Amino acid sequence: MSRRERAAHRATIGLAACLAAAALAATLAGTASDVELKQTIGTVTAVDPDGRRISVITGCGHALRVMVFHAGTACRIEVGGVAAPLTSLSRGQIVAVRYRTGVEPFAAESIAAPPAANAEGER
Amino acid sequence: MKPAVVGWTAATGLAAVGLIAAACAPKQELGDPLNGLSREELARFAAGREEFEKVFIPGTGLGPLFNANSCAECHEDPLALGTGDEVEVHVAAFDPATRACDPLVDRGGPVIQQVATPALKAALGIDGEPIPVAATARAGRTTPDIFGFGLLDAVPDAAIEALADPDDRNGDGVSGRPNHFFDGRLGRFGRKALVPTLREFNAGAFVIEQGITNPEAPTEESIGGSPIPEGVDPVAEPEITAEAVSLANDFVRFSAAPAPRPLRQVECQQCHVPALKTGENPVKALRNRTVYAYTDLLLHDMGPELADICLGEASPSEFRTEPLMGLRLATSFLHDGRAKTLEEAIRLHGGEASSSRMRFEALSAKERESLLQFLRSL
């Protein structure tokens, strides 16, 4: 990837993070009547296997937000490109979540994580 | 030749070339736009100043919790983009056993808003946001000047990563490492280097500092994690447009760095790297430019005496090397303003900076004064 491409990539992810926060806000405010498919990338702060919920911290600058997702049985979860159970995710892991807005907690359609080497630790 | 020496020699050469180029460029005053901006970019810089200096009131979106009613309320001295005397409060919870860091987002953190609008005060009887009980530390944060921060934004990630030495492989006792945002991107802005880009920092700052929502940061801050009472925030979200954020950002991004002074070798350049170079950029005035920022934009362990909050991957005692460009504008020093003089600030450096502090203390009085005079010129 060239420097220019990396710079564009950095800006794109930043915009995506901010827009994901925007989707969260619209839903919380009750102004989003239409369900939209969104994606956000953030760090796992909690996993609730019994409630099939996962909490992810993301945001825009220092305006940080925690997004809660429901990972139903139809949700595709992958770690390092391999299908995995919800319990394979853990606090500190970076995940990309595709989800539907409109209903709280948001319904995750897919959750993808790199190999679990970055889980736990100083986050 | 040791890597640090090679780095210093390269930086000196780069800086010398840059200073010659700077000497040939039109003279710039503090607060001027960058040289080489297009007519359209200059117009955005001028329009952006208006957004930066715009004063909000509750009827235009201010609050209901906030720290300031304008960007320029804090960044004001000696003019817009400069320093300010406000000291913010940030909080977090750090578990030393697991090294897990919780910025207490669901309890109002990490930035505490210290002022409430009259409507919020009437509803809840509070003057500002309460400090979360779960906080293990609170941090004071002064207002730095932000002249030339567009140049820092334009430094490629790879240039910052190249300065990192997390395992101290060169054995110089200094082991800088980058912080990363929660999505994994390299961070560089903020005292803990959490935020990857200037635009995100500014868009987020509208909300956390002024309570001004915008399309990129559209949610009002909670009140210690609790929702805002009905009726105290009459303006619908978002309270400003994306274009308003863009203009304010362009005012910061297109501002010139404080004029560089002649470089000299100091004992602090392992972290306060004298010069960084920007990379490719759509804005010609930001492309392949040298910025005499005196920072590596990396985290360094400053020792337990200065430790406060964690943030992202930054432990309580790790701070980003503060850019020294514009240091002549500062009236208090270190991240929380605890040092009232430059000399005091240097003497409070611990951790990885201990050896630099000891070298400073070993200087003769005349040498120390010479170094301090140089620093006051930045």
GROMACS .gro file of C-alpha atoms in nm, chain B residues 64-295:
model
  232
  187PRO     CA    1  -2.610   2.115   2.847
  188LEU     CA    2  -2.267   2.021   2.983
  189PHE     CA    3  -1.960   2.199   2.852
  190ASN     CA    4  -1.616   2.334   2.932
  191ALA     CA    5  -1.615   2.639   2.706
  192ASN     CA    6  -1.856   2.828   2.481
  193SER     CA    7  -1.612   2.862   2.191
  194CYS     CA    8  -1.296   2.697   2.060
  195ALA     CA    9  -1.130   3.032   2.105
  196GLU     CA   10  -1.236   3.064   2.468
  197CYS     CA   11  -0.954   2.823   2.555
  198HIS     CA   12  -0.723   2.863   2.255
  199GLU     CA   13  -0.698   3.239   2.295
  200ASP     CA   14  -0.357   3.361   2.407
  201PRO     CA   15  -0.210   3.565   2.245
  202LEU     CA   16  -0.469   3.504   1.971
  203ALA     CA   17  -0.695   3.231   1.837
  204LEU     CA   18  -0.517   2.891   1.822
  205GLY     CA   19  -0.299   2.995   2.113
  206THR     CA   20  -0.285   2.873   2.470
  207GLY     CA   21  -0.534   2.928   2.749
  208ASP     CA   22  -0.554   2.922   3.125
  209GLU     CA   23  -0.832   2.661   3.154
  210VAL     CA   24  -0.740   2.328   3.311
  211GLU     CA   25  -0.967   2.040   3.217
  212VAL     CA   26  -1.039   1.730   3.419
  213HIS     CA   27  -1.005   1.385   3.262
  214VAL     CA   28  -1.068   1.055   3.438
  215ALA     CA   29  -1.012   0.684   3.391
  216ALA     CA   30  -0.988   0.362   3.587
  217PHE     CA   31  -0.672   0.157   3.561
  218ASP     CA   32  -0.626  -0.194   3.694
  219PRO     CA   33  -0.253  -0.248   3.760
  220ALA     CA   34  -0.300  -0.625   3.787
  221THR     CA   35  -0.443  -0.672   3.438
  222ARG     CA   36  -0.325  -0.337   3.299
  223ALA     CA   37  -0.677  -0.290   3.168
  224CYS     CA   38  -0.777   0.070   3.111
  225ASP     CA   39  -1.138   0.185   3.137
  226PRO     CA   40  -1.197   0.543   3.017
  227LEU     CA   41  -1.531   0.531   3.199
  228VAL     CA   42  -1.727   0.624   2.891
  229ASP     CA   43  -2.051   0.489   3.038
  230ARG     CA   44  -1.999   0.703   3.349
  231GLY     CA   45  -1.917   1.033   3.182
  232GLY     CA   46  -1.548   0.990   3.108
  233PRO     CA   47  -1.290   1.039   2.998
  234VAL     CA   48  -1.348   1.416   2.968
  235ILE     CA   49  -1.545   1.575   3.251
  236GLN     CA   50  -1.749   1.883   3.163
  237GLN     CA   51  -1.718   2.137   3.440
  238VAL     CA   52  -2.005   2.371   3.356
  239ALA     CA   53  -2.380   2.316   3.326
  240THR     CA   54  -2.626   2.537   3.141
  241PRO     CA   55  -2.884   2.718   3.355
  242ALA     CA   56  -3.152   2.476   3.234
  243LEU     CA   57  -2.952   2.171   3.340
  244LYS     CA   58  -2.867   2.329   3.671
  245ALA     CA   59  -3.233   2.402   3.730
  246ALA     CA   60  -3.325   2.044   3.643
  247LEU     CA   61  -3.059   1.859   3.839
  248GLY     CA   62  -2.904   2.115   4.071
  249ILE     CA   63  -2.554   2.050   3.943
  250ASP     CA   64  -2.288   2.299   3.836
  251GLY     CA   65  -2.094   2.046   3.630
  252GLU     CA   66  -2.051   1.677   3.564
  253PRO     CA   67  -1.978   1.467   3.872
  254ILE     CA   68  -1.651   1.277   3.894
  255PRO     CA   69  -1.726   0.904   3.854
  256VAL     CA   70  -1.681   0.708   4.175
  257ALA     CA   71  -1.505   0.437   3.977
  258ALA     CA   72  -1.226   0.670   3.864
  259THR     CA   73  -0.888   0.559   3.993
  260ALA     CA   74  -0.724   0.880   3.879
  261ARG     CA   75  -0.810   1.225   3.760
  262ALA     CA   76  -0.590   1.433   3.538
  263GLY     CA   77  -0.552   1.804   3.480
  264ARG     CA   78  -0.514   1.905   3.115
  265THR     CA   79  -0.401   2.250   3.012
  266THR     CA   80  -0.473   2.411   2.675
  267PRO     CA   81  -0.177   2.388   2.438
  268ASP     CA   82  -0.132   2.620   2.142
  269ILE     CA   83  -0.222   2.444   1.819
  270PHE     CA   84  -0.049   2.657   1.557
  271GLY     CA   85   0.078   2.436   1.277
  272PHE     CA   86  -0.100   2.123   1.391
  273GLY     CA   87  -0.205   2.054   1.032
  274LEU     CA   88   0.159   1.974   0.968
  275LEU     CA   89   0.161   1.720   1.250
  276ASP     CA   90  -0.155   1.572   1.099
  277ALA     CA   91   0.027   1.533   0.767
  278VAL     CA   92   0.323   1.337   0.904
  279PRO     CA   93   0.290   0.980   0.774
  280ASP     CA   94   0.224   0.707   1.026
  281ALA     CA   95   0.534   0.530   0.899
  282ALA     CA   96   0.753   0.826   0.998
  283ILE     CA   97   0.623   0.806   1.354
  284GLU     CA   98   0.654   0.428   1.368
  285ALA     CA   99   1.012   0.458   1.245
  286LEU     CA  100   1.100   0.657   1.557
  287ALA     CA  101   0.953   0.397   1.793
  288ASP     CA  102   1.186   0.177   1.991
  289PRO     CA  103   0.952   0.000   2.232
  290ASP     CA  104   1.213  -0.250   2.348
  291ASP     CA  105   1.497   0.004   2.364
  292ARG     CA  106   1.705  -0.192   2.116
  293ASN     CA  107   1.952   0.092   2.080
  294GLY     CA  108   2.012   0.085   2.456
  295ASP     CA  109   1.976   0.457   2.511
  296GLY     CA  110   1.721   0.415   2.791
  297VAL     CA  111   1.444   0.567   2.582
  298SER     CA  112   1.174   0.343   2.443
  299GLY     CA  113   0.899   0.537   2.269
  300ARG     CA  114   0.595   0.357   2.137
  301PRO     CA  115   0.282   0.470   1.956
  302ASN     CA  116  -0.063   0.471   2.106
  303HIS     CA  117  -0.353   0.341   1.896
  304PHE     CA  118  -0.718   0.440   1.876
  305PHE     CA  119  -0.979   0.177   1.957
  306ASP     CA  120  -1.002   0.073   1.594
  307GLY     CA  121  -0.631   0.005   1.578
  308ARG     CA  122  -0.514   0.313   1.391
  309LEU     CA  123  -0.204   0.492   1.512
  310GLY     CA  124  -0.281   0.787   1.739
  311ARG     CA  125  -0.096   1.116   1.762
  312PHE     CA  126  -0.319   1.394   1.904
  313GLY     CA  127  -0.393   1.457   2.269
  314ARG     CA  128  -0.159   1.429   2.566
  315LYS     CA  129  -0.191   1.051   2.548
  316ALA     CA  130  -0.164   1.039   2.165
  317LEU     CA  131  -0.496   0.857   2.134
  318VAL     CA  132  -0.653   1.039   1.841
  319PRO     CA  133  -0.539   0.952   1.486
  320THR     CA  134  -0.638   1.265   1.294
  321LEU     CA  135  -0.683   1.636   1.352
  322ARG     CA  136  -1.032   1.632   1.205
  323GLU     CA  137  -1.152   1.365   1.446
  324PHE     CA  138  -0.993   1.549   1.735
  325ASN     CA  139  -1.173   1.870   1.639
  326ALA     CA  140  -1.509   1.708   1.559
  327GLY     CA  141  -1.498   1.528   1.893
  328ALA     CA  142  -1.388   1.844   2.073
  329PHE     CA  143  -1.701   2.031   1.962
  330VAL     CA  144  -1.904   1.782   2.167
  331ILE     CA  145  -1.685   1.718   2.468
  332GLU     CA  146  -1.580   2.080   2.515
  333GLN     CA  147  -1.886   2.275   2.406
  334GLY     CA  148  -2.168   2.024   2.389
  335ILE     CA  149  -2.204   2.103   2.020
  336THR     CA  150  -2.309   1.792   1.830
  337ASN     CA  151  -2.222   1.753   1.465
  338PRO     CA  152  -2.261   1.485   1.199
  339GLU     CA  153  -1.935   1.316   1.298
  340ALA     CA  154  -1.985   1.332   1.674
  341PRO     CA  155  -2.364   1.355   1.700
  342THR     CA  156  -2.434   1.237   2.055
  343GLU     CA  157  -2.444   1.473   2.350
  344GLU     CA  158  -2.226   1.376   2.640
  345SER     CA  159  -2.415   1.192   2.912
  346ILE     CA  160  -2.432   1.331   3.263
  347GLY     CA  161  -2.209   1.094   3.450
  348GLY     CA  162  -2.358   0.818   3.236
  349SER     CA  163  -2.718   0.926   3.290
  350PRO     CA  164  -2.934   1.062   3.009
  351ILE     CA  165  -3.000   1.431   2.969
  352PRO     CA  166  -3.332   1.536   3.127
  353GLU     CA  167  -3.613   1.628   2.892
  354GLY     CA  168  -3.628   1.989   2.788
  355VAL     CA  169  -3.281   2.110   2.885
  356ASP     CA  170  -3.128   2.080   2.535
  357PRO     CA  171  -3.375   2.243   2.299
  358VAL     CA  172  -3.161   2.233   1.982
  359ALA     CA  173  -3.199   1.924   1.764
  360GLU     CA  174  -2.895   1.716   1.676
  361PRO     CA  175  -2.671   1.775   1.494
  362GLU     CA  176  -2.629   2.129   1.622
  363ILE     CA  177  -2.379   2.233   1.355
  364THR     CA  178  -2.314   2.109   1.003
  365ALA     CA  179  -2.027   1.901   0.872
  366GLU     CA  180  -1.918   2.207   0.676
  367ALA     CA  181  -1.886   2.409   0.998
  368VAL     CA  182  -1.662   2.137   1.140
  369SER     CA  183  -1.462   2.131   0.817
  370LEU     CA  184  -1.410   2.506   0.825
  371ALA     CA  185  -1.301   2.509   1.190
  372ASN     CA  186  -1.070   2.218   1.113
  373ASP     CA  187  -0.925   2.401   0.813
  374PHE     CA  188  -0.851   2.703   1.029
  375VAL     CA  189  -0.635   2.481   1.250
  376ARG     CA  190  -0.502   2.267   0.964
  377PHE     CA  191  -0.396   2.557   0.745
  378SER     CA  192  -0.231   2.759   1.023
  379ALA     CA  193   0.142   2.809   1.003
  380ALA     CA  194   0.368   2.668   1.269
  381PRO     CA  195   0.545   2.921   1.489
  382ALA     CA  196   0.850   3.041   1.301
  383PRO     CA  197   1.140   2.800   1.350
  384ARG     CA  198   1.440   2.924   1.539
  385PRO     CA  199   1.796   2.810   1.472
  386LEU     CA  200   1.836   2.455   1.587
  387ARG     CA  201   2.088   2.350   1.842
  388GLN     CA  202   2.177   2.018   1.989
  389VAL     CA  203   2.003   1.971   2.318
  390GLU     CA  204   2.004   1.674   2.547
  391CYS     CA  205   1.640   1.598   2.490
  392GLN     CA  206   1.622   1.517   2.120
  393GLN     CA  207   1.571   1.144   2.167
  394CYS     CA  208   1.206   1.224   2.242
  395HIS     CA  209   1.181   1.590   2.141
  396VAL     CA  210   1.287   1.508   1.786
  397PRO     CA  211   1.360   1.846   1.627
  398ALA     CA  212   1.211   1.795   1.283
  399LEU     CA  213   0.943   1.577   1.125
  400LYS     CA  214   0.856   1.565   0.759
  401THR     CA  215   0.508   1.553   0.615
  402GLY     CA  216   0.422   1.312   0.337
  403GLU     CA  217   0.197   1.316   0.036
  404ASN     CA  218  -0.105   1.537   0.090
  405PRO     CA  219  -0.386   1.673  -0.124
  406VAL     CA  220  -0.298   2.020   0.009
  407LYS     CA  221   0.023   2.134  -0.156
  408ALA     CA  222   0.118   2.355   0.140
  409LEU     CA  223   0.112   2.050   0.365
  410ARG     CA  224   0.296   1.818   0.126
  411ASN     CA  225   0.657   1.716   0.192
  412ARG     CA  226   0.713   1.996   0.441
  413THR     CA  227   0.949   1.997   0.736
  414VAL     CA  228   0.793   2.087   1.069
  415TYR     CA  229   1.018   2.182   1.361
  416ALA     CA  230   0.786   2.034   1.619
  417TYR     CA  231   1.038   1.891   1.868
  418THR     CA  232   0.832   1.578   1.925
   0.00000   0.00000   0.00000
